[in-house]
Short mmCIF file of C-alpha atoms in Angstrom, two decimals:
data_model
loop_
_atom_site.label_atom_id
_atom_site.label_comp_id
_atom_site.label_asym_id
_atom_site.label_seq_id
_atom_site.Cartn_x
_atom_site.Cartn_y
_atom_site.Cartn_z
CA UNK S 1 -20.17 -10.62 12.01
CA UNK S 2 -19.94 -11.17 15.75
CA UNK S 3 -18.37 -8.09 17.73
CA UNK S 4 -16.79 -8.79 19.98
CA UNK S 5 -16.65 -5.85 23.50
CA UNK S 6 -13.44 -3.91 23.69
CA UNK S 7 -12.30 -1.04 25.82
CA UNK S 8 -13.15 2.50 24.94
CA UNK S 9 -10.07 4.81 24.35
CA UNK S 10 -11.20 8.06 26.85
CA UNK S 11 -11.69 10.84 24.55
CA UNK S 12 -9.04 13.12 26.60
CA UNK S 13 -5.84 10.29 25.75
CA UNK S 14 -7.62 10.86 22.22
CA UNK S 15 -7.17 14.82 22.30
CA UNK S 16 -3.73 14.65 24.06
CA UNK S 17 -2.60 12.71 21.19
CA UNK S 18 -4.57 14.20 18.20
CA UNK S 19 -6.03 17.57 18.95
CA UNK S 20 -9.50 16.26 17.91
CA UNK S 21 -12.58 13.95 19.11
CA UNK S 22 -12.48 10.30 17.54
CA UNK S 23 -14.37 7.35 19.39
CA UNK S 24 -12.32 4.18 19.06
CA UNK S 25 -12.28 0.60 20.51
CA UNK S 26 -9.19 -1.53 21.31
CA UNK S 27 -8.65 -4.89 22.80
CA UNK S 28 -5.11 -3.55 24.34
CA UNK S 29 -4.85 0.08 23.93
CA UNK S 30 -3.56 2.53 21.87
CA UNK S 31 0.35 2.82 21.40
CA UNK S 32 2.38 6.07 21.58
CA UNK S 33 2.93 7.60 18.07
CA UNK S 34 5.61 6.96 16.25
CA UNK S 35 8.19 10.07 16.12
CA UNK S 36 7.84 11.33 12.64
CA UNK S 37 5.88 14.06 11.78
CA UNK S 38 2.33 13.71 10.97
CA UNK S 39 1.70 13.05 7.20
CA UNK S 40 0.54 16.63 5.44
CA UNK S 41 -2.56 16.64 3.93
CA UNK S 42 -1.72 17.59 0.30
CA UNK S 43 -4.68 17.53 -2.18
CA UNK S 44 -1.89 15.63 -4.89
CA UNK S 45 0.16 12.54 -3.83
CA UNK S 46 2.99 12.81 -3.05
CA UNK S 47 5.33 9.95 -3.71
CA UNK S 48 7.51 9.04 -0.78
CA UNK S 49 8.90 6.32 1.17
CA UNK S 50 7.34 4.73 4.16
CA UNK S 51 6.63 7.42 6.45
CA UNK S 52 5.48 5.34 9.45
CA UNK S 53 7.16 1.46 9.08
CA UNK S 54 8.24 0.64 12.68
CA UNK S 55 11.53 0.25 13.09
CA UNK S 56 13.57 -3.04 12.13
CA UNK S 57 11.70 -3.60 8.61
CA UNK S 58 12.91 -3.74 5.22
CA UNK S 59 10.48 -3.29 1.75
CA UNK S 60 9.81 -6.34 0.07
CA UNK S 61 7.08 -5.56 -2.01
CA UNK S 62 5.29 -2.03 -3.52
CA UNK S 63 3.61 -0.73 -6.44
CA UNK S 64 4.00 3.06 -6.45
CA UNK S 65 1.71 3.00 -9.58
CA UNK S 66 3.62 5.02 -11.88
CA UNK S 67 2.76 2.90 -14.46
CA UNK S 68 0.15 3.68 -17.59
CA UNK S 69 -1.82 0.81 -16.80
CA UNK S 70 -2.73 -2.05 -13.97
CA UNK S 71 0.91 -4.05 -13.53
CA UNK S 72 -0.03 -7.28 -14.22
CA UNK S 73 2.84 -9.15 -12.41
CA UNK S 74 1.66 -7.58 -9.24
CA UNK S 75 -2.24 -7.57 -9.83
CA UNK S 76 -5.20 -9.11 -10.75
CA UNK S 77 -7.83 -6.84 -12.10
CA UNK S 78 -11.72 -7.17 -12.19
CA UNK S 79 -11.73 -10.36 -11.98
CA UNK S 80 -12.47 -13.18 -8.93
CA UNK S 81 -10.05 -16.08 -10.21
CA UNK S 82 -7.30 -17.71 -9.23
CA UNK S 83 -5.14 -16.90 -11.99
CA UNK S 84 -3.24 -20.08 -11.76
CA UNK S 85 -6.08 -22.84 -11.06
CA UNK S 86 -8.68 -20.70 -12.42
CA UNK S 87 -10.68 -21.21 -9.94
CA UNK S 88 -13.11 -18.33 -7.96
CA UNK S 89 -11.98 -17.26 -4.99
CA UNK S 90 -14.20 -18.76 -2.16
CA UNK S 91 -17.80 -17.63 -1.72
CA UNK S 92 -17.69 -15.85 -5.42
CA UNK S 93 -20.91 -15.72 -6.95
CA UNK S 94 -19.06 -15.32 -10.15
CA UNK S 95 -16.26 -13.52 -12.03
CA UNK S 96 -16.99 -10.15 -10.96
CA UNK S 97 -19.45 -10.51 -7.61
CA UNK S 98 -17.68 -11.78 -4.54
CA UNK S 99 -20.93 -12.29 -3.04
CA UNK S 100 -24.89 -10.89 -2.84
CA UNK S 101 -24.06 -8.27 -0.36
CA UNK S 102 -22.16 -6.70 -3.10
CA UNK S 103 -24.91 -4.55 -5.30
CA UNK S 104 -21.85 -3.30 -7.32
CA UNK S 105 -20.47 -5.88 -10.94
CA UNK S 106 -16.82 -5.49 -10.79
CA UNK S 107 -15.79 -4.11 -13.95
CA UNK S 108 -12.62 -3.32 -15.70
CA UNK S 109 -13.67 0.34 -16.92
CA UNK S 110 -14.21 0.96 -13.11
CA UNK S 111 -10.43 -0.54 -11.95
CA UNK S 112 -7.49 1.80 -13.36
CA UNK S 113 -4.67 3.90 -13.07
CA UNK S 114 -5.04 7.85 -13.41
CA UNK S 115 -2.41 10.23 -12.35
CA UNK S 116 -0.06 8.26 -10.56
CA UNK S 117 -3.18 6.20 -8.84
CA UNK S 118 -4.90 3.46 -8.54
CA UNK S 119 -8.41 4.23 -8.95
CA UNK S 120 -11.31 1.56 -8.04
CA UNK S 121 -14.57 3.31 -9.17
CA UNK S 122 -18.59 3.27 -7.40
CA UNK S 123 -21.17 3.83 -10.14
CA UNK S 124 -24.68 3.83 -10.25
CA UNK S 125 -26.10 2.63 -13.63
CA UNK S 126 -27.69 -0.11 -15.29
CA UNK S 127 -25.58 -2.59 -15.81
CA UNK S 128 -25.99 -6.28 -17.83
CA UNK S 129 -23.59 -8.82 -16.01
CA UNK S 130 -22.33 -12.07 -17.40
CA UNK S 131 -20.90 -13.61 -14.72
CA UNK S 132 -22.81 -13.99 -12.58
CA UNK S 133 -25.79 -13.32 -15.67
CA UNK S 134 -28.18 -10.77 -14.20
CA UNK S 135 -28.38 -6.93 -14.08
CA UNK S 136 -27.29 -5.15 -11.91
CA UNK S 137 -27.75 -0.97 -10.93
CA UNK S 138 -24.28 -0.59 -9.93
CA UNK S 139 -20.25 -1.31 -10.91
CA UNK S 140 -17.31 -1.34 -8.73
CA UNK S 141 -13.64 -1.83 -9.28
CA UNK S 142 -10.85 -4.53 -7.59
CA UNK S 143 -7.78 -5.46 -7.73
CA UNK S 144 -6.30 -8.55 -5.91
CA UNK S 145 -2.52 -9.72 -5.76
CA UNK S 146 -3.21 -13.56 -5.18
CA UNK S 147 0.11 -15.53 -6.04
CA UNK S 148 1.51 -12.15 -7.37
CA UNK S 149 2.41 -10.38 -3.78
CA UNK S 150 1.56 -12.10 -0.46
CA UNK S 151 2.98 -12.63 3.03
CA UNK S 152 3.44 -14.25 6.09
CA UNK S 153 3.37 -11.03 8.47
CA UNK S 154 4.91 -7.77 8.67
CA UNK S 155 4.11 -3.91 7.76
CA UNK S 156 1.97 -2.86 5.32
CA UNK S 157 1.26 0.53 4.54
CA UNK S 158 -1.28 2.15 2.19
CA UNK S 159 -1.91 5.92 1.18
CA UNK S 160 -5.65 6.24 0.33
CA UNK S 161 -8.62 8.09 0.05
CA UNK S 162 -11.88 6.77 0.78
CA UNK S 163 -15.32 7.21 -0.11
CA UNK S 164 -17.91 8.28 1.39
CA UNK S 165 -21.83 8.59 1.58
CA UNK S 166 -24.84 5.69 2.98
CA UNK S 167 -23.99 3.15 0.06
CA UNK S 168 -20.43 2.59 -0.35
CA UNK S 169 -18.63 -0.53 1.20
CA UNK S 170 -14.52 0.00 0.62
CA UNK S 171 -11.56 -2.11 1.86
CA UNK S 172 -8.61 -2.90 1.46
CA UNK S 173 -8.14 -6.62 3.25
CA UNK S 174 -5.69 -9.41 3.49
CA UNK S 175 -6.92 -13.07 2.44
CA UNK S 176 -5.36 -16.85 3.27
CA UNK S 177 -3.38 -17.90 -0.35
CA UNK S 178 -4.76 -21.28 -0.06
CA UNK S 179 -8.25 -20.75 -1.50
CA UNK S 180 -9.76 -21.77 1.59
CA UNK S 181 -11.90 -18.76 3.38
CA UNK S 182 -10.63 -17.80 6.66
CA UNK S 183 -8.80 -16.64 8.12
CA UNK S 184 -9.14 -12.83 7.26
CA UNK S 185 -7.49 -9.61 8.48
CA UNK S 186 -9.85 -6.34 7.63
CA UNK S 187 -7.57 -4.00 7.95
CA UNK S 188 -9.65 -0.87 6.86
CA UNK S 189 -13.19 -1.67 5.98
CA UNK S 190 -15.39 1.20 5.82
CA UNK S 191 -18.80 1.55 5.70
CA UNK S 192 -21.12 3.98 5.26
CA UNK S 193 -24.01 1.87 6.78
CA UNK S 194 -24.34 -1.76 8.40
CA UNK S 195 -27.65 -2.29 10.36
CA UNK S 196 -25.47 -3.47 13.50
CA UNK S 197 -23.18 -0.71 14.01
CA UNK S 198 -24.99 1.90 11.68
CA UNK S 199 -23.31 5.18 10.22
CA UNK S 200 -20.25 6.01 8.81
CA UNK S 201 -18.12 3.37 10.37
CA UNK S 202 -14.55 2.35 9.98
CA UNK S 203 -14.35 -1.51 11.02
CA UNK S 204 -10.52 -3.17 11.43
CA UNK S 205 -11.34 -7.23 12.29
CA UNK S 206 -9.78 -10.29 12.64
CA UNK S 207 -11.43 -13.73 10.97
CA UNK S 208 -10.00 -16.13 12.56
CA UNK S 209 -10.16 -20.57 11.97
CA UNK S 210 -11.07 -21.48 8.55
CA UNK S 211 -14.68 -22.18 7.00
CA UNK S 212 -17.14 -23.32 8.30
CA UNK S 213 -15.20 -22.39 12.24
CA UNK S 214 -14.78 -19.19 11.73
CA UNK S 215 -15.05 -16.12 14.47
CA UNK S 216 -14.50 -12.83 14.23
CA UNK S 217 -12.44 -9.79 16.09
CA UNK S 218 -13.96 -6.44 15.79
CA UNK S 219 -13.17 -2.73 16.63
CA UNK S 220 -14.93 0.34 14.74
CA UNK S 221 -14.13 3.83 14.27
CA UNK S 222 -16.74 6.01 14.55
CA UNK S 223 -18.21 8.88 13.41
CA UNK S 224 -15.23 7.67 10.21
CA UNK S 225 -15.82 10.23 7.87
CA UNK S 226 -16.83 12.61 10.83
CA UNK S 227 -13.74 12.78 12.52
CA UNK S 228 -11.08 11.83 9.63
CA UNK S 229 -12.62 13.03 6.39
CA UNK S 230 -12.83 9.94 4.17
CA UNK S 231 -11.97 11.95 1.36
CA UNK S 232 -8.27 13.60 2.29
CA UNK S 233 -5.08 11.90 1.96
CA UNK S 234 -4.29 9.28 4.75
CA UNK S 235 -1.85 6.62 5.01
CA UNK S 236 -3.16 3.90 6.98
CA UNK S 237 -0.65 1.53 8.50
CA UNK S 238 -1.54 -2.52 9.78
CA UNK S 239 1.06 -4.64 11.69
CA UNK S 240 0.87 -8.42 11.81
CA UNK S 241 3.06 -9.78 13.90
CA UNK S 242 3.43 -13.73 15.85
CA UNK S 243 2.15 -11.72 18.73
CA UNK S 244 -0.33 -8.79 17.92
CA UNK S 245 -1.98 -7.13 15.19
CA UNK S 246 -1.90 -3.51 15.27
CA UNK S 247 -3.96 -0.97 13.03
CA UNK S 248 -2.51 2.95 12.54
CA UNK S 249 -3.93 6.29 10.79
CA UNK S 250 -0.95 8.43 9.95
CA UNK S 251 1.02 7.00 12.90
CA UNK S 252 -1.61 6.65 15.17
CA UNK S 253 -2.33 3.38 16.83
CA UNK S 254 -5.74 3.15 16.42
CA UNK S 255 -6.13 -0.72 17.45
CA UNK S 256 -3.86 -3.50 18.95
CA UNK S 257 -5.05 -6.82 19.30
CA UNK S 258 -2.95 -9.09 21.22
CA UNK S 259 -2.69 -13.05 20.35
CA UNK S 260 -3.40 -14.00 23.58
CA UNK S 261 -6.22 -11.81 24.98
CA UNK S 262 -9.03 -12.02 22.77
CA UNK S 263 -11.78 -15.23 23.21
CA UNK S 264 -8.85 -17.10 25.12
CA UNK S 265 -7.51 -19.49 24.01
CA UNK S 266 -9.34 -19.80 20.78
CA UNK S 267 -7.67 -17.36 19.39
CA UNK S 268 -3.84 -18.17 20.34
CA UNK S 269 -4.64 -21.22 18.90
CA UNK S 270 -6.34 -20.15 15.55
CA UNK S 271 -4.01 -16.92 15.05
CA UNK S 272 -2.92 -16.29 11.55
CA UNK S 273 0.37 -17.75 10.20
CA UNK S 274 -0.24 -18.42 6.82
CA UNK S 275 0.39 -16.30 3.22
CA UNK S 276 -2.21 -13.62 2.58
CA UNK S 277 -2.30 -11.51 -0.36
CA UNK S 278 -3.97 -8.22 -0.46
CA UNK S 279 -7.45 -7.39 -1.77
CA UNK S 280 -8.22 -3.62 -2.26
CA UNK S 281 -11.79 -2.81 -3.82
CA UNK S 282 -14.53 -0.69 -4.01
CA UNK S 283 -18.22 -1.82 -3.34
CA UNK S 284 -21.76 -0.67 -2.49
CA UNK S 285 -23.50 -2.86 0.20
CA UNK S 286 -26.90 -4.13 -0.86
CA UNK S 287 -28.94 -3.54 2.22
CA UNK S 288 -27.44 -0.20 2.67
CA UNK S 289 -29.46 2.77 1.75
CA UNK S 290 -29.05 5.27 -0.99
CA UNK S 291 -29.89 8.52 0.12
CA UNK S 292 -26.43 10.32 0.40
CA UNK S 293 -24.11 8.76 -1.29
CA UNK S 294 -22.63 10.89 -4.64
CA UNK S 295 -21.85 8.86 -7.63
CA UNK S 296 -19.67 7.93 -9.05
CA UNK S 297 -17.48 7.99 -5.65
CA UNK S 298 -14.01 6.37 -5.69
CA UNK S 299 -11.51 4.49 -3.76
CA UNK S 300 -7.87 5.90 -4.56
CA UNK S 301 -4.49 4.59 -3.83
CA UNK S 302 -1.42 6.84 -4.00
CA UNK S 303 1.02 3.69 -3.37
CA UNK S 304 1.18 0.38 -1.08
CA UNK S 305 4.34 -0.94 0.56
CA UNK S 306 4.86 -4.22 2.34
CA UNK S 307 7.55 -4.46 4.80
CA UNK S 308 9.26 -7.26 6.64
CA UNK S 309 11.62 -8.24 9.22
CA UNK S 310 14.92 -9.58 7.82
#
């Protein structure tokens, strides 16, 4: 992915704000926080409504996940099709690889519910796949909510815990309804190593055009895991909007991105106003090392709430 050079946030606004050091690039700055009180780190969910949704938006869409199993009018689980055509989604390699940088075969033993959660498990183990047919040394869970919950803009807010460790590759993403790749919105992407950007990064981009004109946004976070802990409870906020994007961490604007100040005019021209749905999975990168990563490891969602302007 091409990144493209944003302004450094001065470590003192940082401290002011959070009481702590955390490196982060922004195309427009950093917004105040919103009033309400910063999210308590319990080590059990707890299940509440929005606790940062900017003002003027109603819920249009959740899953809590109170529910035994996967809810299948809201999700598709383990699976790459389109559950209407029955097509892949774009780029798949198959039913349960989106692509060869994934080492991990999506699996439905690795993509479940467990106390209140949803769960979307890393393993390491040997593995014989189907489709695509190969073996693999690793399985990873996702969900997608293609036709089942999408949007044309808004709030959407997410209370997670991420992995951590060398291997993993987590996200949860928003992709274009009309089976066509691009454009994209990463709105937390974490990884524990890329060649480009190295260690323990937390990338939030912008794809922009469709396939095969696509460019790319970029911001990181980083040290992630370092400054956050990938592991507690954070609720991790992303704003779409006709005229910015805008990516929080319990309140915190971490990254705007204005329509019209990124590439030019490329962007104003190619910025997003389309359905997405939401893609949240688990993954180990393939050319990512394995020397600290503890397995399994897993990605786990307390609840997700979409939010809209009337």
């Amino acid at each position: 992915m091409k990144v493209t050079s944003l302004t450094m946030l001065t470590c003192i606004a940082w401290m002011a704000i959070t009481g702590c050091r955390r490196e982060n690039l922004s195309d427009a700055g950093a917004g105040a926080a919103p009033t309400q009180q910063s999210l308590q780190r319990d080590d059990a969910p707890v299940k509440i409504a929005s606790l940062y949704a900017p003002s003027g938006y109603v819920k249009v869409w959740e899953d809590q996940f109170n529910t035994a199993t996967i809810d299948a009018s809201k999700w598709v689980a383990a699976s790459l099709r389109d559950p209407v055509s029955g097509d892949l989604v774009p780029g798949a390699a198959g039913d349960h690889l989106l692509n060869t940088e994934y080492a991990g075969y999506i699996t439905p033993e690795d993509t479940y519910i467990e106390n209140g959660s949803l769960v979307l498990r890393n393993q390491k183990r040997s593995y014989s796949g189907s489709s695509p047919a190969g073996s693999f040394n690793y399985t990873s869970g996702w969900v997608m909510s293609m036709h089942r919950g999408f949007f044309n803009k808004g709030y959407i807010e997410i209370k997670a815990k991420f992995p951590s460790g060398d291997k993993v590759w987590p996200a949860a993403w928003l992709i274009a309804e009309d089976l066509t790749w691009g454009p994209e919105w990463d709105m937390f992407e974490y990884f524990g190593y890329r060649s480009d950007v190295g260690y323990d990064n937390m990338g939030m981009h912008l794809a922009y055009g469709e396939w095969p004109d696509v460019s790319w946004s970029s911001a990181w976070i980083k040290p992630f895991d370092g400054t956050y802990d990938c592991e507690a409870w954070h609720v991790y906020g992303f704003e779409w909007t006709d005229t910015f994007a805008a990516w929080y961490i319990d309140g915190v604007q971490v990254r705007k991105l204005n329509k019209g100040n990124a590439k030019g005019s490329k962007i104003y021209k190619k910025w997003p106003n389309e359905n997405m749905y939401i893609v949240l999975n688990n993954g180990q990168r393939s050319s990512s090392p394995d020397a600290t990563t503890t397995w399994p490891n897993y990605l786990t969602v307390d609840y997700i709430e979409v939010y809209q302007k009337p």
